[in-house]
mmCIF file of C-alpha atoms in Angstrom:
data_model
loop_
_atom_site.group_PDB
_atom_site.id
_atom_site.type_symbol
_atom_site.label_atom_id
_atom_site.label_comp_id
_atom_site.label_asym_id
_atom_site.label_seq_id
_atom_site.Cartn_x
_atom_site.Cartn_y
_atom_site.Cartn_z
ATOM 1 C CA MET A 24 16.325 13.322 -10.813
ATOM 2 C CA SER A 25 17.924 12.394 -7.536
ATOM 3 C CA ASP A 26 15.497 11.400 -4.885
ATOM 4 C CA SER A 27 16.359 10.619 -1.317
ATOM 5 C CA ALA A 28 13.178 8.855 -0.476
ATOM 6 C CA GLU A 29 13.694 8.576 3.264
ATOM 7 C CA SER A 30 14.329 12.225 3.967
ATOM 8 C CA PRO A 31 11.587 14.622 5.044
ATOM 9 C CA THR A 32 9.651 16.021 2.160
ATOM 10 C CA GLU A 33 9.279 19.557 3.424
ATOM 11 C CA THR A 34 12.461 20.753 1.785
ATOM 12 C CA GLN A 35 12.440 18.320 -1.082
ATOM 13 C CA LYS A 36 10.470 19.292 -4.084
ATOM 14 C CA GLU A 37 10.238 18.058 -7.636
ATOM 15 C CA GLU A 38 8.781 19.633 -10.679
ATOM 16 C CA ILE A 39 6.454 17.841 -12.957
ATOM 17 C CA HIS A 40 7.732 17.827 -16.543
ATOM 18 C CA PRO A 41 9.807 21.003 -16.333
ATOM 19 C CA PRO A 42 10.756 22.560 -19.656
ATOM 20 C CA PRO A 43 14.414 21.990 -20.551
ATOM 21 C CA ASP A 44 15.516 25.520 -19.877
ATOM 22 C CA ASP A 45 13.427 26.138 -16.816
ATOM 23 C CA SER A 46 15.377 27.928 -14.192
ATOM 24 C CA ALA A 47 12.862 30.525 -13.088
ATOM 25 C CA THR A 48 11.115 30.871 -9.766
ATOM 26 C CA ASN A 49 7.641 29.600 -9.062
ATOM 27 C CA ASP A 50 6.153 33.069 -9.403
ATOM 28 C CA ASP A 51 7.672 33.658 -12.794
ATOM 29 C CA LYS A 52 6.565 30.330 -14.150
ATOM 30 C CA LYS A 53 3.216 30.345 -12.370
ATOM 31 C CA LYS A 54 3.620 27.080 -10.567
ATOM 32 C CA ILE A 55 1.995 26.163 -7.320
ATOM 33 C CA ASP A 56 3.161 23.798 -4.628
ATOM 34 C CA VAL A 57 1.144 20.636 -4.318
ATOM 35 C CA LEU A 58 1.375 18.150 -1.496
ATOM 36 C CA LEU A 59 0.131 14.727 -2.438
ATOM 37 C CA LYS A 60 -1.252 12.437 0.219
ATOM 38 C CA ALA A 61 -2.266 8.834 -0.305
ATOM 39 C CA VAL A 62 -5.628 7.573 0.892
ATOM 40 C CA GLY A 63 -6.371 4.057 2.034
ATOM 41 C CA ASP A 64 -3.970 1.463 0.741
ATOM 42 C CA THR A 65 -2.951 3.474 -2.270
ATOM 43 C CA PRO A 66 0.830 3.445 -2.676
ATOM 44 C CA ILE A 67 2.559 6.423 -1.179
ATOM 45 C CA MET A 68 4.641 8.485 -3.533
ATOM 46 C CA LYS A 69 8.258 8.819 -2.504
ATOM 47 C CA THR A 70 8.163 12.431 -3.487
ATOM 48 C CA LYS A 71 5.097 14.083 -2.097
ATOM 49 C CA LYS A 72 5.726 17.709 -2.784
ATOM 50 C CA TRP A 73 5.587 18.934 -6.342
ATOM 51 C CA ALA A 74 5.690 22.229 -8.169
ATOM 52 C CA VAL A 75 2.904 22.130 -10.720
ATOM 53 C CA ASP A 76 1.914 24.568 -13.439
ATOM 54 C CA LYS A 77 -1.199 26.440 -12.445
ATOM 55 C CA GLY A 78 -2.828 25.585 -15.722
ATOM 56 C CA ARG A 79 -2.353 21.880 -15.341
ATOM 57 C CA THR A 80 -5.603 19.980 -15.087
ATOM 58 C CA VAL A 81 -6.650 17.487 -12.449
ATOM 59 C CA GLN A 82 -6.844 14.884 -15.173
ATOM 60 C CA SER A 83 -3.280 15.527 -16.193
ATOM 61 C CA LEU A 84 -2.117 15.305 -12.616
ATOM 62 C CA ALA A 85 -4.041 12.078 -12.079
ATOM 63 C CA GLN A 86 -2.411 10.592 -15.157
ATOM 64 C CA PHE A 87 0.971 11.651 -13.880
ATOM 65 C CA ILE A 88 0.410 10.032 -10.500
ATOM 66 C CA SER A 89 -0.942 6.885 -12.151
ATOM 67 C CA ARG A 90 2.151 6.576 -14.301
ATOM 68 C CA PHE A 91 4.395 7.384 -11.389
ATOM 69 C CA LEU A 92 2.780 4.672 -9.306
ATOM 70 C CA LYS A 93 2.662 2.323 -12.302
ATOM 71 C CA LEU A 94 -1.003 1.662 -11.840
ATOM 72 C CA ASP A 95 -2.801 -0.855 -13.969
ATOM 73 C CA ALA A 96 -4.752 0.648 -16.857
ATOM 74 C CA THR A 97 -8.029 -0.433 -15.336
ATOM 75 C CA GLU A 98 -7.307 1.148 -11.996
ATOM 76 C CA GLN A 99 -8.880 4.521 -11.599
ATOM 77 C CA LEU A 100 -7.120 7.234 -9.665
ATOM 78 C CA PHE A 101 -9.272 9.721 -7.828
ATOM 79 C CA ILE A 102 -8.041 13.048 -6.588
ATOM 80 C CA TYR A 103 -9.747 14.926 -3.774
ATOM 81 C CA VAL A 104 -9.570 18.438 -2.462
ATOM 82 C CA ASN A 105 -10.636 19.423 0.986
ATOM 83 C CA GLN A 106 -10.369 15.711 1.804
ATOM 84 C CA SER A 107 -13.829 15.075 0.520
ATOM 85 C CA PHE A 108 -14.517 16.386 -2.915
ATOM 86 C CA ALA A 109 -13.385 15.210 -6.316
ATOM 87 C CA PRO A 110 -12.813 18.212 -8.565
ATOM 88 C CA SER A 111 -13.722 17.970 -12.200
ATOM 89 C CA PRO A 112 -10.955 16.397 -14.295
ATOM 90 C CA ASP A 113 -10.792 19.605 -16.341
ATOM 91 C CA GLN A 114 -10.301 21.782 -13.316
ATOM 92 C CA GLU A 115 -7.017 23.632 -13.217
ATOM 93 C CA VAL A 116 -4.874 23.091 -10.152
ATOM 94 C CA GLY A 117 -4.254 26.820 -9.961
ATOM 95 C CA VAL A 118 -7.940 27.370 -9.293
ATOM 96 C CA LEU A 119 -7.891 24.674 -6.638
ATOM 97 C CA PHE A 120 -4.906 26.348 -5.051
ATOM 98 C CA ASP A 121 -6.748 29.655 -4.945
ATOM 99 C CA CYS A 122 -9.733 28.020 -3.281
ATOM 100 C CA PHE A 123 -8.133 25.488 -0.983
ATOM 101 C CA GLY A 124 -4.474 26.371 -0.708
ATOM 102 C CA SER A 125 -3.043 27.176 2.692
ATOM 103 C CA ASP A 126 0.443 27.757 3.977
ATOM 104 C CA GLY A 127 1.491 28.273 0.382
ATOM 105 C CA LYS A 128 0.511 24.810 -0.801
ATOM 106 C CA LEU A 129 -2.405 22.814 -2.051
ATOM 107 C CA VAL A 130 -3.002 19.504 -0.336
ATOM 108 C CA LEU A 131 -4.487 16.882 -2.623
ATOM 109 C CA HIS A 132 -5.461 13.404 -1.551
ATOM 110 C CA TYR A 133 -5.302 10.643 -4.101
ATOM 111 C CA CYS A 134 -6.830 7.211 -4.022
ATOM 112 C CA LYS A 135 -6.789 4.315 -6.430
ATOM 113 C CA SER A 136 -9.714 2.071 -6.975
ATOM 114 C CA GLN A 137 -11.069 -0.546 -9.278
ATOM 115 C CA ALA A 138 -14.051 1.632 -9.923
ATOM 116 C CA TRP A 139 -15.773 -0.722 -12.292
ATOM 117 C CA GLY A 140 -16.381 -4.334 -13.020
ATOM 118 C CA MET B 19 -22.042 6.615 7.290
ATOM 119 C CA SER B 20 -19.684 3.725 7.787
ATOM 120 C CA CYS B 21 -17.887 1.124 5.767
ATOM 121 C CA GLY B 22 -18.553 3.012 2.546
ATOM 122 C CA VAL B 23 -22.339 2.810 2.614
ATOM 123 C CA LEU B 24 -25.202 4.765 4.092
ATOM 124 C CA ASP B 25 -28.781 4.096 5.053
ATOM 125 C CA GLU B 26 -31.770 5.692 3.433
ATOM 126 C CA GLU B 27 -32.318 8.221 6.157
ATOM 127 C CA GLU B 28 -28.749 9.459 5.807
ATOM 128 C CA PHE B 29 -29.202 9.522 2.070
ATOM 129 C CA SER B 30 -32.223 11.779 2.427
ATOM 130 C CA ARG B 31 -30.427 13.995 4.859
ATOM 131 C CA CYS B 32 -27.412 14.347 2.583
ATOM 132 C CA CYS B 33 -29.705 15.114 -0.327
ATOM 133 C CA GLN B 34 -31.468 17.869 1.567
ATOM 134 C CA LEU B 35 -28.146 19.435 2.450
ATOM 135 C CA LEU B 36 -27.071 19.192 -1.159
ATOM 136 C CA LEU B 37 -30.341 20.775 -2.254
ATOM 137 C CA HIS B 38 -29.915 23.597 0.180
ATOM 138 C CA HIS B 39 -26.513 24.255 -1.242
ATOM 139 C CA SER B 40 -27.684 23.846 -4.806
ATOM 140 C CA ASP B 41 -30.304 26.493 -4.219
ATOM 141 C CA SER B 42 -27.737 28.928 -2.909
ATOM 142 C CA VAL B 43 -25.462 28.523 -5.915
ATOM 143 C CA GLY B 44 -28.214 28.038 -8.461
ATOM 144 C CA ASP B 45 -27.125 24.604 -9.538
ATOM 145 C CA GLY B 46 -30.598 23.438 -10.432
ATOM 146 C CA TRP B 47 -31.077 20.279 -8.386
ATOM 147 C CA SER B 48 -34.563 19.479 -7.209
ATOM 148 C CA TRP B 49 -36.168 16.823 -5.069
ATOM 149 C CA GLU B 50 -38.767 14.553 -6.557
ATOM 150 C CA ALA B 51 -40.848 13.041 -3.799
ATOM 151 C CA VAL B 52 -42.389 9.670 -4.316
ATOM 152 C CA GLN B 53 -46.076 9.428 -3.499
ATOM 153 C CA SER B 54 -45.970 12.099 -0.820
ATOM 154 C CA SER B 55 -43.583 10.023 1.250
ATOM 155 C CA ASP B 56 -40.145 10.868 2.516
ATOM 156 C CA GLU B 57 -38.789 8.705 -0.233
ATOM 157 C CA GLY B 58 -37.588 10.447 -3.324
ATOM 158 C CA TYR B 59 -34.642 11.319 -5.488
ATOM 159 C CA LEU B 60 -32.586 14.212 -6.698
ATOM 160 C CA LYS B 61 -33.080 15.435 -10.205
ATOM 161 C CA LYS B 62 -31.259 17.837 -12.458
ATOM 162 C CA THR B 63 -31.669 18.722 -16.104
ATOM 163 C CA VAL B 64 -28.763 19.952 -18.207
ATOM 164 C CA LEU B 65 -28.560 21.037 -21.831
ATOM 165 C CA ARG B 66 -25.496 19.875 -23.659
ATOM 166 C CA SER B 67 -24.300 20.251 -27.205
ATOM 167 C CA VAL B 68 -23.086 17.011 -28.709
ATOM 168 C CA PRO B 69 -21.484 16.702 -32.154
ATOM 169 C CA ALA B 70 -23.712 14.493 -34.243
ATOM 170 C CA ASP B 71 -20.955 12.928 -36.265
ATOM 171 C CA GLN B 72 -19.009 10.689 -33.967
ATOM 172 C CA SER B 73 -17.091 8.618 -36.441
ATOM 173 C CA ILE B 74 -14.068 7.155 -34.798
ATOM 174 C CA THR B 75 -10.761 7.789 -36.446
ATOM 175 C CA GLN B 76 -8.189 6.859 -33.888
ATOM 176 C CA LYS B 77 -6.853 3.653 -32.568
ATOM 177 C CA HIS B 78 -6.798 3.056 -28.904
ATOM 178 C CA LYS B 79 -4.003 4.836 -27.107
ATOM 179 C CA GLU B 80 -2.560 3.321 -23.957
ATOM 180 C CA SER B 81 -1.452 6.415 -22.109
ATOM 181 C CA GLY B 82 -3.962 9.078 -22.706
ATOM 182 C CA SER B 83 -2.921 12.597 -23.384
ATOM 183 C CA ASP B 84 -4.525 15.955 -23.118
ATOM 184 C CA SER B 85 -5.522 15.772 -26.764
ATOM 185 C CA GLU B 86 -9.135 16.398 -27.570
ATOM 186 C CA GLN B 87 -9.380 13.409 -29.913
ATOM 187 C CA PHE B 88 -10.452 10.271 -28.174
ATOM 188 C CA ASP B 89 -11.735 6.837 -28.862
ATOM 189 C CA TYR B 90 -15.321 7.457 -28.080
ATOM 190 C CA CYS B 91 -16.771 4.046 -28.151
ATOM 191 C CA ARG B 92 -15.013 0.752 -27.862
ATOM 192 C CA PHE B 93 -16.440 -2.636 -27.174
ATOM 193 C CA LYS B 94 -15.154 -6.127 -27.132
ATOM 194 C CA THR B 95 -17.044 -7.971 -29.806
ATOM 195 C CA GLU B 96 -17.686 -10.940 -27.579
ATOM 196 C CA GLU B 97 -19.520 -8.792 -25.053
ATOM 197 C CA GLN B 98 -22.071 -7.440 -27.450
ATOM 198 C CA GLY B 99 -25.763 -7.798 -27.127
ATOM 199 C CA VAL B 100 -26.119 -8.073 -23.380
ATOM 200 C CA ASN B 101 -28.794 -5.472 -22.961
ATOM 201 C CA GLY B 102 -29.671 -1.968 -23.839
ATOM 202 C CA SER B 103 -29.943 -0.256 -27.151
ATOM 203 C CA ALA B 104 -28.073 -2.801 -29.205
ATOM 204 C CA ASP B 105 -30.039 -1.899 -32.269
ATOM 205 C CA SER B 106 -28.766 1.650 -32.209
ATOM 206 C CA LEU B 107 -25.109 0.761 -32.564
ATOM 207 C CA ARG B 108 -23.491 -1.095 -35.379
ATOM 208 C CA PRO B 109 -20.002 -2.311 -34.567
ATOM 209 C CA ASP B 110 -17.371 -2.094 -37.227
ATOM 210 C CA VAL B 111 -14.390 -4.284 -36.694
ATOM 211 C CA GLU B 112 -11.312 -2.095 -36.877
ATOM 212 C CA ASP B 113 -8.698 -4.550 -35.756
ATOM 213 C CA GLU B 114 -8.427 -7.970 -34.275
ATOM 214 C CA ASP B 115 -8.998 -6.809 -30.730
ATOM 215 C CA ASP B 116 -11.707 -4.208 -30.723
ATOM 216 C CA CYS B 117 -14.691 -3.042 -32.581
ATOM 217 C CA VAL B 118 -15.650 0.537 -33.014
ATOM 218 C CA CYS B 119 -19.092 2.011 -33.119
ATOM 219 C CA ARG B 120 -20.105 4.782 -35.408
ATOM 220 C CA ALA B 121 -23.026 7.123 -35.290
ATOM 221 C CA PRO B 122 -25.675 5.870 -37.675
ATOM 222 C CA GLY B 123 -25.474 8.241 -40.607
ATOM 223 C CA GLY B 124 -24.739 11.304 -38.490
ATOM 224 C CA SER B 125 -24.332 14.759 -39.896
ATOM 225 C CA SER B 126 -21.471 17.081 -39.094
ATOM 226 C CA CYS B 127 -23.665 19.505 -37.181
ATOM 227 C CA SER B 128 -23.987 19.420 -33.424
ATOM 228 C CA SER B 129 -27.248 18.766 -31.711
ATOM 229 C CA VAL B 130 -28.464 19.876 -28.348
ATOM 230 C CA LEU B 131 -29.338 17.116 -25.977
ATOM 231 C CA GLN B 132 -31.226 17.539 -22.769
ATOM 232 C CA PHE B 133 -29.643 15.387 -20.102
ATOM 233 C CA GLU B 134 -31.597 14.401 -17.060
ATOM 234 C CA TYR B 135 -29.740 13.123 -14.030
ATOM 235 C CA HIS B 136 -31.443 11.371 -11.148
ATOM 236 C CA VAL B 137 -29.818 10.380 -7.887
ATOM 237 C CA LEU B 138 -31.675 7.522 -6.259
ATOM 238 C CA TYR B 139 -30.984 5.397 -3.249
ATOM 239 C CA SER B 140 -30.225 1.746 -3.788
ATOM 240 C CA CYS B 141 -31.471 -0.380 -0.923
ATOM 241 C CA SER B 142 -29.570 -3.413 -2.080
ATOM 242 C CA TYR B 143 -26.219 -1.650 -2.386
ATOM 243 C CA ARG B 144 -26.947 0.930 0.324
ATOM 244 C CA THR B 145 -25.431 3.623 -1.824
ATOM 245 C CA PRO B 146 -26.680 6.353 -4.094
ATOM 246 C CA VAL B 147 -27.119 5.433 -7.728
ATOM 247 C CA LEU B 148 -26.961 7.743 -10.708
ATOM 248 C CA TYR B 149 -29.588 7.328 -13.395
ATOM 249 C CA PHE B 150 -29.563 9.450 -16.506
ATOM 250 C CA ARG B 151 -31.111 9.856 -19.895
ATOM 251 C CA ALA B 152 -31.104 12.368 -22.673
ATOM 252 C CA SER B 153 -33.443 13.447 -25.330
ATOM 253 C CA THR B 154 -33.616 15.896 -28.167
ATOM 254 C CA LEU B 155 -36.080 16.672 -30.861
ATOM 255 C CA GLY B 156 -36.805 13.414 -32.576
ATOM 256 C CA ARG B 157 -33.967 11.512 -31.010
ATOM 257 C CA SER B 158 -33.340 9.783 -27.725
ATOM 258 C CA LEU B 159 -29.977 9.075 -26.220
ATOM 259 C CA THR B 160 -28.024 6.264 -27.755
ATOM 260 C CA LEU B 161 -25.334 4.333 -26.044
ATOM 261 C CA GLU B 162 -22.880 6.189 -28.250
ATOM 262 C CA ASP B 163 -24.058 9.526 -26.902
ATOM 263 C CA VAL B 164 -23.523 8.111 -23.470
ATOM 264 C CA TRP B 165 -19.922 7.309 -24.235
ATOM 265 C CA ASN B 166 -19.425 10.740 -25.732
ATOM 266 C CA SER B 167 -20.453 12.261 -22.460
ATOM 267 C CA VAL B 168 -18.007 10.187 -20.475
ATOM 268 C CA HIS B 169 -14.995 12.207 -19.539
ATOM 269 C CA PRO B 170 -11.802 10.917 -21.140
ATOM 270 C CA ASN B 171 -10.239 10.650 -17.720
ATOM 271 C CA TYR B 172 -12.555 7.765 -16.933
ATOM 272 C CA ARG B 173 -13.007 6.335 -20.345
ATOM 273 C CA LEU B 174 -10.231 3.792 -20.145
ATOM 274 C CA GLY B 175 -11.402 2.362 -16.850
ATOM 275 C CA LEU B 176 -14.997 2.277 -17.988
ATOM 276 C CA GLN B 177 -14.056 0.818 -21.337
ATOM 277 C CA SER B 178 -12.449 -2.169 -19.738
ATOM 278 C CA ARG B 179 -15.863 -3.218 -18.517
ATOM 279 C CA PRO B 180 -18.251 -0.954 -20.397
ATOM 280 C CA LEU B 181 -21.323 -3.069 -20.225
ATOM 281 C CA ASP B 182 -21.033 -3.526 -16.521
ATOM 282 C CA ALA B 183 -20.474 0.114 -15.814
ATOM 283 C CA ILE B 184 -23.175 1.821 -17.852
ATOM 284 C CA THR B 185 -26.278 -0.134 -18.659
ATOM 285 C CA GLN B 186 -29.906 0.513 -19.342
ATOM 286 C CA GLN B 187 -32.201 0.030 -16.458
ATOM 287 C CA GLU B 188 -35.798 0.645 -15.683
ATOM 288 C CA HIS B 189 -36.159 3.660 -13.437
ATOM 289 C CA PRO B 190 -37.478 2.317 -10.129
ATOM 290 C CA PHE B 191 -40.052 5.054 -9.773
ATOM 291 C CA LEU B 192 -40.819 6.174 -13.304
ATOM 292 C CA GLY B 193 -40.704 2.786 -14.962
ATOM 293 C CA GLN B 194 -38.943 4.277 -17.966
ATOM 294 C CA ALA B 195 -35.668 3.249 -19.551
ATOM 295 C CA PHE B 196 -32.715 5.138 -18.175
ATOM 296 C CA PHE B 197 -29.016 4.582 -18.313
ATOM 297 C CA PHE B 198 -27.424 4.031 -14.990
ATOM 298 C CA LEU B 199 -23.973 3.879 -13.524
ATOM 299 C CA HIS B 200 -23.609 0.555 -11.805
ATOM 300 C CA PRO B 201 -23.157 0.987 -8.050
ATOM 301 C CA CYS B 202 -21.276 -2.241 -7.407
ATOM 302 C CA ARG B 203 -17.999 -0.449 -6.782
ATOM 303 C CA THR B 204 -19.341 2.596 -5.014
ATOM 304 C CA GLU B 205 -18.734 1.222 -1.567
ATOM 305 C CA GLU B 206 -15.201 0.343 -2.554
ATOM 306 C CA PHE B 207 -14.172 3.793 -3.665
ATOM 307 C CA MET B 208 -16.158 5.617 -1.003
ATOM 308 C CA LYS B 209 -14.826 3.594 1.883
ATOM 309 C CA PRO B 210 -11.240 4.929 2.019
ATOM 310 C CA LEU B 211 -12.489 8.442 1.494
ATOM 311 C CA LEU B 212 -14.977 8.224 4.327
ATOM 312 C CA GLN B 213 -12.480 6.507 6.542
ATOM 313 C CA MET B 214 -10.039 9.326 6.032
ATOM 314 C CA THR B 215 -12.565 11.987 6.841
ATOM 315 C CA TRP B 216 -13.852 10.184 9.888
ATOM 316 C CA ASP B 217 -10.327 9.598 11.139
ATOM 317 C CA GLN B 218 -9.831 13.315 11.005
ATOM 318 C CA ASN B 219 -13.173 13.979 12.611
ATOM 319 C CA ARG B 220 -14.607 15.887 9.708
ATOM 320 C CA PRO B 221 -17.628 14.013 8.439
ATOM 321 C CA VAL B 222 -18.732 14.885 4.987
ATOM 322 C CA ASN B 223 -21.774 14.773 2.812
ATOM 323 C CA TYR B 224 -21.676 11.264 1.380
ATOM 324 C CA VAL B 225 -23.932 12.096 -1.545
ATOM 325 C CA LEU B 226 -21.965 15.188 -2.481
ATOM 326 C CA SER B 227 -18.619 13.421 -2.330
ATOM 327 C CA TRP B 228 -19.968 10.488 -4.284
ATOM 328 C CA LEU B 229 -21.543 12.769 -6.875
ATOM 329 C CA SER B 230 -18.321 14.699 -7.341
ATOM 330 C CA VAL B 231 -16.623 11.422 -8.248
ATOM 331 C CA VAL B 232 -19.220 9.836 -10.508
ATOM 332 C CA GLY B 233 -20.735 12.948 -12.035
ATOM 333 C CA PRO B 234 -17.853 13.748 -14.394
ATOM 334 C CA MET B 235 -17.899 10.161 -15.569
ATOM 335 C CA VAL B 236 -21.197 10.839 -17.294
ATOM 336 C CA GLY B 237 -20.836 14.461 -18.182
ATOM 337 C CA LEU B 238 -22.346 15.886 -15.030
ATOM 338 C CA ASP B 239 -20.384 18.743 -13.599
ATOM 339 C CA VAL B 240 -20.390 19.230 -9.848
ATOM 340 C CA SER B 241 -19.212 22.712 -9.081
ATOM 341 C CA LEU B 242 -16.471 23.591 -6.656
ATOM 342 C CA ASP B 243 -18.992 25.996 -5.189
ATOM 343 C CA TYR B 244 -20.339 23.142 -3.127
ATOM 344 C CA VAL B 245 -17.092 23.018 -1.228
ATOM 345 C CA THR B 246 -15.822 26.546 -1.326
ATOM 346 C CA LEU B 247 -18.868 28.003 0.339
ATOM 347 C CA GLN B 248 -19.658 27.247 3.942
ATOM 348 C CA GLN B 249 -21.986 24.367 4.330
ATOM 349 C CA PRO B 250 -23.373 22.482 7.290
ATOM 350 C CA THR B 251 -21.923 19.046 7.841
ATOM 351 C CA VAL B 252 -24.036 15.948 8.086
#
């Protein structure tokens, strides 16, 4: 997956775990556009805009971001919608898009923390 | 609200806003006043079905998946016996690193537990604190039930320091044994969130934001309705 990290992200989009023969449009495959924004001193992802299956859960997305950022196993990643609210880990991103999406995308803020200990 | 903490007056204000919203969406929160003062706490009761047989069959998995099978209860043997209901869990050593706890003689049927969640204000940490307990006919919540209610998303982080994160504590007002989620890191994870919202001039309800983060950790769902419907800001 080529990734020109310094270029603007508006036109650059990656898909999370696309199936091998995926060549369909977002509508056909029911994906939504997600824009990921880092909070605090959480590392910023080089690729911020992603096409994500509507049925994907917040938990799954958090795990993806954690792996992408190579976070330590004890670091907790929190995801927020509306800049203030942590949706349930089982919540589907498609539902979040329906509630909070604007301009055709869902903005999610993510933040890492040593939540315990 | 600043630097990740809040004072008691702000706590009360946030709670009242949350209550107002809870009433409008029927989420069941109530305010328990303490001795007719302004002091008090939020309370909610939830019924939850929990499988009685929680025998552990899987080894620890590093990466977590979306599978429904999880390691429900893992402790480091050297950290045993700090406090709490030690007599209700019997560790079985599965491998050289971890021990695994099994439900004492559980059946394969599920039982219905009544969970009670209380949101109190901690003067020492200047943050909200979540207390909880559960009961069912003839049985009170064990530490194992507690772990079963922890969402897998948080289990790994909590498991790394389980006895610091969830411990038994005397309820400050009721004087009864509750489990509580230790608030020592609350300021740390709330601070960047609050900073972001204040930078963008959109103050939020501290208690609601905090609850949305910690609630799922102990099986408490905080509905999107709190955010999707219009609500007054603090």
